[in-house]
Amino acid sequence: EPEVTQTPSHQVTQMGQEVILRCVPISNHLYFYWYRQILGQKVEFLVSFYNNEISEKSEIFDDQFSVERPDGSNFTLKIRSTKLEDSAMYFCASSGAGDSPLHFGNGTRLTVT
Amino acid sequence: AQSVTQLGSHVSVSEGALVLLRCNYSSSVPPYLFWYVQYPNQGLQLLLKYTSAATLVKGINGFEAEFKKSETSFHLTKPSAHMSDAAEYFCAVSEILGNQFYFGTGTSLTVIP
């Protein structure tokens, strides 16, 4: 069964550094998402992406965040200057048309020191 | 505005006992509703979904949920708990497919031998 894959599984970075989290969504899916989960807390929406542009974003997704689908297969989340509070598990998800649910990757655990 | 409330952040049941995880939603339009399960150090896996077809939805691993519009509920049940059911369970709502999902705060299920 096709799945969403995320790399790396764990990323450690220093405060102020840029990080790029990578995702390969399911190939025939049209909608792409990033969510995050701070340890012990709920899953929070960051951004949705459709037709090569952001369709919706939350207040968490400020100017420090950006997303890109550079080559038709990868979907990346960039954090320009990481803060300690960016430490979380970041989940990529994708969905198809119609009543297709979200399919999630296994996540990237980001640790900012 | 959409939101999801999961009553009980921790639920413990004995092996073989009924599992009942509660989810109430608010939505201004007929919602799409989902239950996801998260095993330790893994991503979110879809258990089942409601998308305006049958109100009783059957999912994987013997779980099912019933959509009750009058109660704005979508509780998750399983007749007989298994040790492997121990995990975090998230209810989610979406009004428009392709837009963001709103997740509840999660319920941690413990199964006692």
mmCIF file with all atom_site columns, C-alpha atoms in Angstrom:
data_model
loop_
_atom_site.group_PDB
_atom_site.id
_atom_site.type_symbol
_atom_site.label_atom_id
_atom_site.label_alt_id
_atom_site.label_comp_id
_atom_site.label_asym_id
_atom_site.label_entity_id
_atom_site.label_seq_id
_atom_site.pdbx_PDB_ins_code
_atom_site.Cartn_x
_atom_site.Cartn_y
_atom_site.Cartn_z
_atom_site.occupancy
_atom_site.B_iso_or_equiv
_atom_site.pdbx_formal_charge
_atom_site.auth_seq_id
_atom_site.auth_comp_id
_atom_site.auth_asym_id
_atom_site.auth_atom_id
_atom_site.pdbx_PDB_model_num
ATOM 1   C CA . GLU A 1 1   ? 0.000   0.000  0.000  1.00 0.00 ? 1   GLU A CA 1
ATOM 2   C CA . PRO A 1 2   ? 1.445   3.416  -0.914 1.00 0.00 ? 2   PRO A CA 1
ATOM 3   C CA . GLU A 1 3   ? 2.541   5.536  2.005  1.00 0.00 ? 3   GLU A CA 1
ATOM 4   C CA . VAL A 1 4   ? 3.795   8.972  2.896  1.00 0.00 ? 4   VAL A CA 1
ATOM 5   C CA . THR A 1 5   ? 7.496   8.973  3.696  1.00 0.00 ? 5   THR A CA 1
ATOM 6   C CA . GLN A 1 6   ? 9.339   11.569 5.737  1.00 0.00 ? 6   GLN A CA 1
ATOM 7   C CA . THR A 1 7   ? 13.039  12.200 6.173  1.00 0.00 ? 7   THR A CA 1
ATOM 8   C CA . PRO A 1 8   ? 14.907  12.463 8.408  1.00 0.00 ? 8   PRO A CA 1
ATOM 9   C CA . SER A 1 9   ? 13.199  10.659 11.260 1.00 0.00 ? 9   SER A CA 1
ATOM 10  C CA . HIS A 1 10  ? 15.067  12.796 13.778 1.00 0.00 ? 10  HIS A CA 1
ATOM 11  C CA . GLN A 1 11  ? 16.736  16.174 13.275 1.00 0.00 ? 11  GLN A CA 1
ATOM 12  C CA . VAL A 1 12  ? 18.750  18.011 15.886 1.00 0.00 ? 12  VAL A CA 1
ATOM 13  C CA . THR A 1 13  ? 19.635  21.632 15.224 1.00 0.00 ? 13  THR A CA 1
ATOM 14  C CA . GLN A 1 14  ? 20.868  24.677 17.080 1.00 0.00 ? 14  GLN A CA 1
ATOM 15  C CA . MET A 1 15  ? 18.655  27.644 17.737 1.00 0.00 ? 15  MET A CA 1
ATOM 16  C CA . GLY A 1 16  ? 18.766  30.117 14.864 1.00 0.00 ? 16  GLY A CA 1
ATOM 17  C CA . GLN A 1 17  ? 19.668  27.538 12.245 1.00 0.00 ? 17  GLN A CA 1
ATOM 18  C CA . GLU A 1 18  ? 17.576  26.741 9.196  1.00 0.00 ? 18  GLU A CA 1
ATOM 19  C CA . VAL A 1 19  ? 16.059  23.294 8.821  1.00 0.00 ? 19  VAL A CA 1
ATOM 20  C CA . ILE A 1 20  ? 14.293  21.605 5.944  1.00 0.00 ? 20  ILE A CA 1
ATOM 21  C CA . LEU A 1 21  ? 11.970  18.713 6.613  1.00 0.00 ? 21  LEU A CA 1
ATOM 22  C CA . ARG A 1 22  ? 11.255  16.499 3.654  1.00 0.00 ? 22  ARG A CA 1
ATOM 23  C CA . CYS A 1 23  ? 8.219   14.514 2.655  1.00 0.00 ? 23  CYS A CA 1
ATOM 24  C CA . VAL A 1 24  ? 7.241   12.364 -0.284 1.00 0.00 ? 24  VAL A CA 1
ATOM 25  C CA . PRO A 1 25  ? 3.440   12.247 -0.438 1.00 0.00 ? 25  PRO A CA 1
ATOM 26  C CA . ILE A 1 26  ? 1.469   9.473  -2.066 1.00 0.00 ? 26  ILE A CA 1
ATOM 27  C CA . SER A 1 27  ? 1.998   9.902  -5.777 1.00 0.00 ? 27  SER A CA 1
ATOM 28  C CA . ASN A 1 28  ? -1.566  10.502 -7.017 1.00 0.00 ? 28  ASN A CA 1
ATOM 29  C CA . HIS A 1 29  ? -2.609  12.719 -4.124 1.00 0.00 ? 29  HIS A CA 1
ATOM 30  C CA . LEU A 1 30  ? -3.529  16.340 -4.674 1.00 0.00 ? 30  LEU A CA 1
ATOM 31  C CA . TYR A 1 31  ? -3.577  17.933 -1.224 1.00 0.00 ? 31  TYR A CA 1
ATOM 32  C CA . PHE A 1 32  ? -0.593  18.198 1.050  1.00 0.00 ? 32  PHE A CA 1
ATOM 33  C CA . TYR A 1 33  ? -0.310  19.207 4.676  1.00 0.00 ? 33  TYR A CA 1
ATOM 34  C CA . TRP A 1 34  ? 2.065   19.805 7.530  1.00 0.00 ? 34  TRP A CA 1
ATOM 35  C CA . TYR A 1 35  ? 1.026   19.267 11.116 1.00 0.00 ? 35  TYR A CA 1
ATOM 36  C CA . ARG A 1 36  ? 3.053   19.360 14.286 1.00 0.00 ? 36  ARG A CA 1
ATOM 37  C CA . GLN A 1 37  ? 2.738   17.769 17.688 1.00 0.00 ? 37  GLN A CA 1
ATOM 38  C CA . ILE A 1 38  ? 4.600   19.211 20.638 1.00 0.00 ? 38  ILE A CA 1
ATOM 39  C CA . LEU A 1 39  ? 5.414   16.448 23.109 1.00 0.00 ? 39  LEU A CA 1
ATOM 40  C CA . GLY A 1 40  ? 2.312   15.466 25.061 1.00 0.00 ? 40  GLY A CA 1
ATOM 41  C CA . GLN A 1 41  ? 0.063   17.902 23.260 1.00 0.00 ? 41  GLN A CA 1
ATOM 42  C CA . LYS A 1 42  ? -2.496  17.792 20.478 1.00 0.00 ? 42  LYS A CA 1
ATOM 43  C CA . VAL A 1 43  ? -1.788  17.557 16.780 1.00 0.00 ? 43  VAL A CA 1
ATOM 44  C CA . GLU A 1 44  ? -1.819  21.094 15.361 1.00 0.00 ? 44  GLU A CA 1
ATOM 45  C CA . PHE A 1 45  ? -2.421  22.167 11.799 1.00 0.00 ? 45  PHE A CA 1
ATOM 46  C CA . LEU A 1 46  ? 0.300   24.241 10.154 1.00 0.00 ? 46  LEU A CA 1
ATOM 47  C CA . VAL A 1 47  ? -0.467  24.517 6.456  1.00 0.00 ? 47  VAL A CA 1
ATOM 48  C CA . SER A 1 48  ? -2.267  22.954 3.516  1.00 0.00 ? 48  SER A CA 1
ATOM 49  C CA . PHE A 1 49  ? -1.047  23.079 -0.076 1.00 0.00 ? 49  PHE A CA 1
ATOM 50  C CA . TYR A 1 50  ? -2.965  22.503 -3.285 1.00 0.00 ? 50  TYR A CA 1
ATOM 51  C CA . ASN A 1 51  ? -2.277  23.250 -6.918 1.00 0.00 ? 51  ASN A CA 1
ATOM 52  C CA . ASN A 1 52  ? 1.189   24.556 -6.109 1.00 0.00 ? 52  ASN A CA 1
ATOM 53  C CA . GLU A 1 53  ? 0.097   27.129 -3.604 1.00 0.00 ? 53  GLU A CA 1
ATOM 54  C CA . ILE A 1 54  ? -0.835  27.430 0.045  1.00 0.00 ? 54  ILE A CA 1
ATOM 55  C CA . SER A 1 55  ? -4.581  26.982 0.454  1.00 0.00 ? 55  SER A CA 1
ATOM 56  C CA . GLU A 1 56  ? -4.768  27.512 4.207  1.00 0.00 ? 56  GLU A CA 1
ATOM 57  C CA . LYS A 1 57  ? -2.392  28.203 7.066  1.00 0.00 ? 57  LYS A CA 1
ATOM 58  C CA . SER A 1 58  ? -2.651  28.538 10.802 1.00 0.00 ? 58  SER A CA 1
ATOM 59  C CA . GLU A 1 59  ? -1.351  31.325 13.003 1.00 0.00 ? 59  GLU A CA 1
ATOM 60  C CA . ILE A 1 60  ? 1.563   29.064 13.902 1.00 0.00 ? 60  ILE A CA 1
ATOM 61  C CA . PHE A 1 61  ? 2.746   29.211 10.296 1.00 0.00 ? 61  PHE A CA 1
ATOM 62  C CA . ASP A 1 62  ? 4.408   32.629 10.435 1.00 0.00 ? 62  ASP A CA 1
ATOM 63  C CA . ASP A 1 63  ? 7.088   34.190 8.242  1.00 0.00 ? 63  ASP A CA 1
ATOM 64  C CA . GLN A 1 64  ? 9.684   31.782 9.595  1.00 0.00 ? 64  GLN A CA 1
ATOM 65  C CA . PHE A 1 65  ? 7.934   28.888 7.871  1.00 0.00 ? 65  PHE A CA 1
ATOM 66  C CA . SER A 1 66  ? 7.667   28.112 4.190  1.00 0.00 ? 66  SER A CA 1
ATOM 67  C CA . VAL A 1 67  ? 6.631   25.142 2.076  1.00 0.00 ? 67  VAL A CA 1
ATOM 68  C CA . GLU A 1 68  ? 7.633   24.056 -1.351 1.00 0.00 ? 68  GLU A CA 1
ATOM 69  C CA . ARG A 1 69  ? 6.939   21.306 -3.837 1.00 0.00 ? 69  ARG A CA 1
ATOM 70  C CA . PRO A 1 70  ? 10.095  21.656 -5.858 1.00 0.00 ? 70  PRO A CA 1
ATOM 71  C CA . ASP A 1 71  ? 9.916   18.729 -8.244 1.00 0.00 ? 71  ASP A CA 1
ATOM 72  C CA . GLY A 1 72  ? 6.427   17.257 -8.301 1.00 0.00 ? 72  GLY A CA 1
ATOM 73  C CA . SER A 1 73  ? 7.222   14.515 -5.814 1.00 0.00 ? 73  SER A CA 1
ATOM 74  C CA . ASN A 1 74  ? 8.789   16.102 -2.733 1.00 0.00 ? 74  ASN A CA 1
ATOM 75  C CA . PHE A 1 75  ? 6.996   18.424 -0.340 1.00 0.00 ? 75  PHE A CA 1
ATOM 76  C CA . THR A 1 76  ? 9.231   20.344 2.037  1.00 0.00 ? 76  THR A CA 1
ATOM 77  C CA . LEU A 1 77  ? 8.784   22.442 5.155  1.00 0.00 ? 77  LEU A CA 1
ATOM 78  C CA . LYS A 1 78  ? 11.474  25.000 5.872  1.00 0.00 ? 78  LYS A CA 1
ATOM 79  C CA . ILE A 1 79  ? 11.986  26.785 9.154  1.00 0.00 ? 79  ILE A CA 1
ATOM 80  C CA . ARG A 1 80  ? 14.337  29.716 8.537  1.00 0.00 ? 80  ARG A CA 1
ATOM 81  C CA . SER A 1 81  ? 15.577  30.450 12.035 1.00 0.00 ? 81  SER A CA 1
ATOM 82  C CA . THR A 1 82  ? 14.603  27.787 14.527 1.00 0.00 ? 82  THR A CA 1
ATOM 83  C CA . LYS A 1 83  ? 13.513  28.583 18.063 1.00 0.00 ? 83  LYS A CA 1
ATOM 84  C CA . LEU A 1 84  ? 13.475  26.312 21.085 1.00 0.00 ? 84  LEU A CA 1
ATOM 85  C CA . GLU A 1 85  ? 9.697   26.186 20.923 1.00 0.00 ? 85  GLU A CA 1
ATOM 86  C CA . ASP A 1 86  ? 9.853   24.726 17.417 1.00 0.00 ? 86  ASP A CA 1
ATOM 87  C CA . SER A 1 87  ? 10.912  21.423 18.978 1.00 0.00 ? 87  SER A CA 1
ATOM 88  C CA . ALA A 1 88  ? 8.140   19.008 18.085 1.00 0.00 ? 88  ALA A CA 1
ATOM 89  C CA . MET A 1 89  ? 7.174   16.077 15.913 1.00 0.00 ? 89  MET A CA 1
ATOM 90  C CA . TYR A 1 90  ? 6.318   17.300 12.431 1.00 0.00 ? 90  TYR A CA 1
ATOM 91  C CA . PHE A 1 91  ? 3.922   15.221 10.368 1.00 0.00 ? 91  PHE A CA 1
ATOM 92  C CA . CYS A 1 92  ? 3.416   15.439 6.652  1.00 0.00 ? 92  CYS A CA 1
ATOM 93  C CA . ALA A 1 93  ? 0.105   14.249 5.222  1.00 0.00 ? 93  ALA A CA 1
ATOM 94  C CA . SER A 1 94  ? -1.522  13.972 1.837  1.00 0.00 ? 94  SER A CA 1
ATOM 95  C CA . SER A 1 95  ? -4.985  13.243 0.522  1.00 0.00 ? 95  SER A CA 1
ATOM 96  C CA . GLY A 1 96  ? -6.656  12.596 -2.780 1.00 0.00 ? 96  GLY A CA 1
ATOM 97  C CA . ALA A 1 97  ? -9.860  13.979 -4.229 1.00 0.00 ? 97  ALA A CA 1
ATOM 98  C CA . GLY A 1 98  ? -13.383 13.342 -3.009 1.00 0.00 ? 98  GLY A CA 1
ATOM 99  C CA . ASP A 1 99  ? -13.795 11.953 0.484  1.00 0.00 ? 99  ASP A CA 1
ATOM 100 C CA . SER A 1 100 ? -10.231 10.755 0.787  1.00 0.00 ? 100 SER A CA 1
ATOM 101 C CA . PRO A 1 101 ? -8.883  10.990 4.343  1.00 0.00 ? 101 PRO A CA 1
ATOM 102 C CA . LEU A 1 102 ? -5.445  12.246 5.277  1.00 0.00 ? 102 LEU A CA 1
ATOM 103 C CA . HIS A 1 103 ? -2.611  9.764  5.095  1.00 0.00 ? 103 HIS A CA 1
ATOM 104 C CA . PHE A 1 104 ? 0.198   10.631 7.486  1.00 0.00 ? 104 PHE A CA 1
ATOM 105 C CA . GLY A 1 105 ? 3.897   9.948  7.429  1.00 0.00 ? 105 GLY A CA 1
ATOM 106 C CA . ASN A 1 106 ? 5.713   8.666  10.517 1.00 0.00 ? 106 ASN A CA 1
ATOM 107 C CA . GLY A 1 107 ? 6.959   12.136 11.332 1.00 0.00 ? 107 GLY A CA 1
ATOM 108 C CA . THR A 1 108 ? 10.234  13.951 11.836 1.00 0.00 ? 108 THR A CA 1
ATOM 109 C CA . ARG A 1 109 ? 11.197  14.674 15.424 1.00 0.00 ? 109 ARG A CA 1
ATOM 110 C CA . LEU A 1 110 ? 12.825  18.106 15.474 1.00 0.00 ? 110 LEU A CA 1
ATOM 111 C CA . THR A 1 111 ? 14.928  18.995 18.495 1.00 0.00 ? 111 THR A CA 1
ATOM 112 C CA . VAL A 1 112 ? 16.183  22.559 18.766 1.00 0.00 ? 112 VAL A CA 1
ATOM 113 C CA . THR A 1 113 ? 18.960  23.082 21.300 1.00 0.00 ? 113 THR A CA 1
ATOM 114 C CA . ALA B 2 1   ? -16.049 27.153 13.411 1.00 0.00 ? 1   ALA B CA 1
ATOM 115 C CA . GLN B 2 2   ? -15.040 23.557 13.816 1.00 0.00 ? 2   GLN B CA 1
ATOM 116 C CA . SER B 2 3   ? -13.744 21.879 16.913 1.00 0.00 ? 3   SER B CA 1
ATOM 117 C CA . VAL B 2 4   ? -13.458 18.488 18.498 1.00 0.00 ? 4   VAL B CA 1
ATOM 118 C CA . THR B 2 5   ? -13.676 17.578 22.154 1.00 0.00 ? 5   THR B CA 1
ATOM 119 C CA . GLN B 2 6   ? -12.424 14.269 23.439 1.00 0.00 ? 6   GLN B CA 1
ATOM 120 C CA . LEU B 2 7   ? -13.643 13.544 26.939 1.00 0.00 ? 7   LEU B CA 1
ATOM 121 C CA . GLY B 2 8   ? -11.101 11.695 29.018 1.00 0.00 ? 8   GLY B CA 1
ATOM 122 C CA . SER B 2 9   ? -7.438  12.151 28.238 1.00 0.00 ? 9   SER B CA 1
ATOM 123 C CA . HIS B 2 10  ? -6.706  8.714  29.730 1.00 0.00 ? 10  HIS B CA 1
ATOM 124 C CA . VAL B 2 11  ? -8.882  5.617  29.589 1.00 0.00 ? 11  VAL B CA 1
ATOM 125 C CA . SER B 2 12  ? -8.016  2.255  31.125 1.00 0.00 ? 12  SER B CA 1
ATOM 126 C CA . VAL B 2 13  ? -9.852  -0.955 30.356 1.00 0.00 ? 13  VAL B CA 1
ATOM 127 C CA . SER B 2 14  ? -9.252  -4.594 31.134 1.00 0.00 ? 14  SER B CA 1
ATOM 128 C CA . GLU B 2 15  ? -8.310  -6.938 28.347 1.00 0.00 ? 15  GLU B CA 1
ATOM 129 C CA . GLY B 2 16  ? -11.535 -8.279 26.832 1.00 0.00 ? 16  GLY B CA 1
ATOM 130 C CA . ALA B 2 17  ? -13.648 -5.378 28.091 1.00 0.00 ? 17  ALA B CA 1
ATOM 131 C CA . LEU B 2 18  ? -15.552 -2.856 26.012 1.00 0.00 ? 18  LEU B CA 1
ATOM 132 C CA . VAL B 2 19  ? -13.613 0.128  24.745 1.00 0.00 ? 19  VAL B CA 1
ATOM 133 C CA . LEU B 2 20  ? -15.480 3.442  24.521 1.00 0.00 ? 20  LEU B CA 1
ATOM 134 C CA . LEU B 2 21  ? -13.637 6.608  23.545 1.00 0.00 ? 21  LEU B CA 1
ATOM 135 C CA . ARG B 2 22  ? -15.750 9.733  23.362 1.00 0.00 ? 22  ARG B CA 1
ATOM 136 C CA . CYS B 2 23  ? -15.685 12.450 20.742 1.00 0.00 ? 23  CYS B CA 1
ATOM 137 C CA . ASN B 2 24  ? -17.998 15.411 20.338 1.00 0.00 ? 24  ASN B CA 1
ATOM 138 C CA . TYR B 2 25  ? -17.705 17.897 17.550 1.00 0.00 ? 25  TYR B CA 1
ATOM 139 C CA . SER B 2 26  ? -18.978 21.277 16.548 1.00 0.00 ? 26  SER B CA 1
ATOM 140 C CA . SER B 2 27  ? -19.434 22.208 12.943 1.00 0.00 ? 27  SER B CA 1
ATOM 141 C CA . SER B 2 28  ? -21.579 24.676 11.050 1.00 0.00 ? 28  SER B CA 1
ATOM 142 C CA . VAL B 2 29  ? -22.044 22.275 8.143  1.00 0.00 ? 29  VAL B CA 1
ATOM 143 C CA . PRO B 2 30  ? -22.329 18.494 7.898  1.00 0.00 ? 30  PRO B CA 1
ATOM 144 C CA . PRO B 2 31  ? -18.897 17.328 8.914  1.00 0.00 ? 31  PRO B CA 1
ATOM 145 C CA . TYR B 2 32  ? -16.458 14.703 7.827  1.00 0.00 ? 32  TYR B CA 1
ATOM 146 C CA . LEU B 2 33  ? -15.270 12.817 10.905 1.00 0.00 ? 33  LEU B CA 1
ATOM 147 C CA . PHE B 2 34  ? -12.281 10.600 11.458 1.00 0.00 ? 34  PHE B CA 1
ATOM 148 C CA . TRP B 2 35  ? -10.551 8.542  14.098 1.00 0.00 ? 35  TRP B CA 1
ATOM 149 C CA . TYR B 2 36  ? -6.800  8.104  13.969 1.00 0.00 ? 36  TYR B CA 1
ATOM 150 C CA . VAL B 2 37  ? -4.560  5.932  16.135 1.00 0.00 ? 37  VAL B CA 1
ATOM 151 C CA . GLN B 2 38  ? -0.968  6.715  17.065 1.00 0.00 ? 38  GLN B CA 1
ATOM 152 C CA . TYR B 2 39  ? 1.299   4.005  18.389 1.00 0.00 ? 39  TYR B CA 1
ATOM 153 C CA . PRO B 2 40  ? 4.456   5.068  20.235 1.00 0.00 ? 40  PRO B CA 1
ATOM 154 C CA . ASN B 2 41  ? 7.004   6.757  18.007 1.00 0.00 ? 41  ASN B CA 1
ATOM 155 C CA . GLN B 2 42  ? 4.824   6.328  14.954 1.00 0.00 ? 42  GLN B CA 1
ATOM 156 C CA . GLY B 2 43  ? 2.646   8.500  12.763 1.00 0.00 ? 43  GLY B CA 1
ATOM 157 C CA . LEU B 2 44  ? -1.110  8.737  12.680 1.00 0.00 ? 44  LEU B CA 1
ATOM 158 C CA . GLN B 2 45  ? -2.950  5.812  11.159 1.00 0.00 ? 45  GLN B CA 1
ATOM 159 C CA . LEU B 2 46  ? -6.520  6.095  9.963  1.00 0.00 ? 46  LEU B CA 1
ATOM 160 C CA . LEU B 2 47  ? -8.905  3.849  11.887 1.00 0.00 ? 47  LEU B CA 1
ATOM 161 C CA . LEU B 2 48  ? -12.147 4.876  10.225 1.00 0.00 ? 48  LEU B CA 1
ATOM 162 C CA . LYS B 2 49  ? -13.974 7.768  8.622  1.00 0.00 ? 49  LYS B CA 1
ATOM 163 C CA . TYR B 2 50  ? -17.495 9.137  8.321  1.00 0.00 ? 50  TYR B CA 1
ATOM 164 C CA . THR B 2 51  ? -18.282 11.018 5.116  1.00 0.00 ? 51  THR B CA 1
ATOM 165 C CA . SER B 2 52  ? -22.095 11.222 5.117  1.00 0.00 ? 52  SER B CA 1
ATOM 166 C CA . ALA B 2 53  ? -22.827 7.631  4.124  1.00 0.00 ? 53  ALA B CA 1
ATOM 167 C CA . ALA B 2 54  ? -23.828 5.074  6.762  1.00 0.00 ? 54  ALA B CA 1
ATOM 168 C CA . THR B 2 55  ? -23.918 6.487  10.284 1.00 0.00 ? 55  THR B CA 1
ATOM 169 C CA . LEU B 2 56  ? -22.328 3.360  11.753 1.00 0.00 ? 56  LEU B CA 1
ATOM 170 C CA . VAL B 2 57  ? -18.824 3.108  10.408 1.00 0.00 ? 57  VAL B CA 1
ATOM 171 C CA . LYS B 2 58  ? -16.603 0.076  10.730 1.00 0.00 ? 58  LYS B CA 1
ATOM 172 C CA . GLY B 2 59  ? -12.852 0.468  10.732 1.00 0.00 ? 59  GLY B CA 1
ATOM 173 C CA . ILE B 2 60  ? -9.733  -1.575 11.097 1.00 0.00 ? 60  ILE B CA 1
ATOM 174 C CA . ASN B 2 61  ? -8.789  -3.732 14.076 1.00 0.00 ? 61  ASN B CA 1
ATOM 175 C CA . GLY B 2 62  ? -12.426 -4.284 15.079 1.00 0.00 ? 62  GLY B CA 1
ATOM 176 C CA . PHE B 2 63  ? -13.180 -0.647 15.869 1.00 0.00 ? 63  PHE B CA 1
ATOM 177 C CA . GLU B 2 64  ? -16.364 1.113  14.888 1.00 0.00 ? 64  GLU B CA 1
ATOM 178 C CA . ALA B 2 65  ? -17.929 4.507  15.457 1.00 0.00 ? 65  ALA B CA 1
ATOM 179 C CA . GLU B 2 66  ? -21.441 5.869  15.197 1.00 0.00 ? 66  GLU B CA 1
ATOM 180 C CA . PHE B 2 67  ? -22.275 9.326  13.932 1.00 0.00 ? 67  PHE B CA 1
ATOM 181 C CA . LYS B 2 68  ? -25.115 10.825 15.972 1.00 0.00 ? 68  LYS B CA 1
ATOM 182 C CA . LYS B 2 69  ? -26.105 14.195 14.622 1.00 0.00 ? 69  LYS B CA 1
ATOM 183 C CA . SER B 2 70  ? -28.557 14.912 17.443 1.00 0.00 ? 70  SER B CA 1
ATOM 184 C CA . GLU B 2 71  ? -25.779 14.452 19.987 1.00 0.00 ? 71  GLU B CA 1
ATOM 185 C CA . THR B 2 72  ? -22.983 15.856 17.782 1.00 0.00 ? 72  THR B CA 1
ATOM 186 C CA . SER B 2 73  ? -21.010 12.788 18.722 1.00 0.00 ? 73  SER B CA 1
ATOM 187 C CA . PHE B 2 74  ? -18.771 10.282 17.014 1.00 0.00 ? 74  PHE B CA 1
ATOM 188 C CA . HIS B 2 75  ? -17.737 7.879  19.771 1.00 0.00 ? 75  HIS B CA 1
ATOM 189 C CA . LEU B 2 76  ? -15.302 5.064  19.043 1.00 0.00 ? 76  LEU B CA 1
ATOM 190 C CA . THR B 2 77  ? -16.019 1.582  20.328 1.00 0.00 ? 77  THR B CA 1
ATOM 191 C CA . LYS B 2 78  ? -14.596 -1.904 20.287 1.00 0.00 ? 78  LYS B CA 1
ATOM 192 C CA . PRO B 2 79  ? -16.413 -4.825 21.925 1.00 0.00 ? 79  PRO B CA 1
ATOM 193 C CA . SER B 2 80  ? -13.330 -6.528 23.347 1.00 0.00 ? 80  SER B CA 1
ATOM 194 C CA . ALA B 2 81  ? -10.039 -4.775 24.097 1.00 0.00 ? 81  ALA B CA 1
ATOM 195 C CA . HIS B 2 82  ? -6.762  -6.361 23.137 1.00 0.00 ? 82  HIS B CA 1
ATOM 196 C CA . MET B 2 83  ? -3.354  -5.542 24.557 1.00 0.00 ? 83  MET B CA 1
ATOM 197 C CA . SER B 2 84  ? -2.271  -4.316 21.143 1.00 0.00 ? 84  SER B CA 1
ATOM 198 C CA . ASP B 2 85  ? -4.967  -1.619 21.265 1.00 0.00 ? 85  ASP B CA 1
ATOM 199 C CA . ALA B 2 86  ? -2.925  0.399  23.756 1.00 0.00 ? 86  ALA B CA 1
ATOM 200 C CA . ALA B 2 87  ? -2.188  3.655  21.939 1.00 0.00 ? 87  ALA B CA 1
ATOM 201 C CA . GLU B 2 88  ? -3.199  7.297  21.593 1.00 0.00 ? 88  GLU B CA 1
ATOM 202 C CA . TYR B 2 89  ? -6.476  7.898  19.756 1.00 0.00 ? 89  TYR B CA 1
ATOM 203 C CA . PHE B 2 90  ? -7.387  11.124 18.024 1.00 0.00 ? 90  PHE B CA 1
ATOM 204 C CA . CYS B 2 91  ? -10.746 12.254 16.732 1.00 0.00 ? 91  CYS B CA 1
ATOM 205 C CA . ALA B 2 92  ? -10.704 14.768 13.869 1.00 0.00 ? 92  ALA B CA 1
ATOM 206 C CA . VAL B 2 93  ? -13.262 16.849 11.973 1.00 0.00 ? 93  VAL B CA 1
ATOM 207 C CA . SER B 2 94  ? -13.157 18.547 8.615  1.00 0.00 ? 94  SER B CA 1
ATOM 208 C CA . GLU B 2 95  ? -15.860 20.592 6.940  1.00 0.00 ? 95  GLU B CA 1
ATOM 209 C CA . ILE B 2 96  ? -14.301 20.722 3.522  1.00 0.00 ? 96  ILE B CA 1
ATOM 210 C CA . LEU B 2 97  ? -12.176 17.928 2.209  1.00 0.00 ? 97  LEU B CA 1
ATOM 211 C CA . GLY B 2 98  ? -8.857  19.308 1.088  1.00 0.00 ? 98  GLY B CA 1
ATOM 212 C CA . ASN B 2 99  ? -8.846  21.773 3.933  1.00 0.00 ? 99  ASN B CA 1
ATOM 213 C CA . GLN B 2 100 ? -7.401  21.321 7.350  1.00 0.00 ? 100 GLN B CA 1
ATOM 214 C CA . PHE B 2 101 ? -8.477  18.738 9.829  1.00 0.00 ? 101 PHE B CA 1
ATOM 215 C CA . TYR B 2 102 ? -9.113  19.786 13.412 1.00 0.00 ? 102 TYR B CA 1
ATOM 216 C CA . PHE B 2 103 ? -7.875  17.245 15.912 1.00 0.00 ? 103 PHE B CA 1
ATOM 217 C CA . GLY B 2 104 ? -8.989  16.606 19.444 1.00 0.00 ? 104 GLY B CA 1
ATOM 218 C CA . THR B 2 105 ? -6.468  16.511 22.264 1.00 0.00 ? 105 THR B CA 1
ATOM 219 C CA . GLY B 2 106 ? -6.298  12.744 22.140 1.00 0.00 ? 106 GLY B CA 1
ATOM 220 C CA . THR B 2 107 ? -7.181  9.892  24.473 1.00 0.00 ? 107 THR B CA 1
ATOM 221 C CA . SER B 2 108 ? -4.517  7.552  25.722 1.00 0.00 ? 108 SER B CA 1
ATOM 222 C CA . LEU B 2 109 ? -5.874  4.013  25.985 1.00 0.00 ? 109 LEU B CA 1
ATOM 223 C CA . THR B 2 110 ? -4.294  1.600  28.453 1.00 0.00 ? 110 THR B CA 1
ATOM 224 C CA . VAL B 2 111 ? -5.252  -2.062 28.380 1.00 0.00 ? 111 VAL B CA 1
ATOM 225 C CA . ILE B 2 112 ? -4.783  -3.923 31.630 1.00 0.00 ? 112 ILE B CA 1
ATOM 226 C CA . PRO B 2 113 ? -4.020  -7.654 31.435 1.00 0.00 ? 113 PRO B CA 1
#
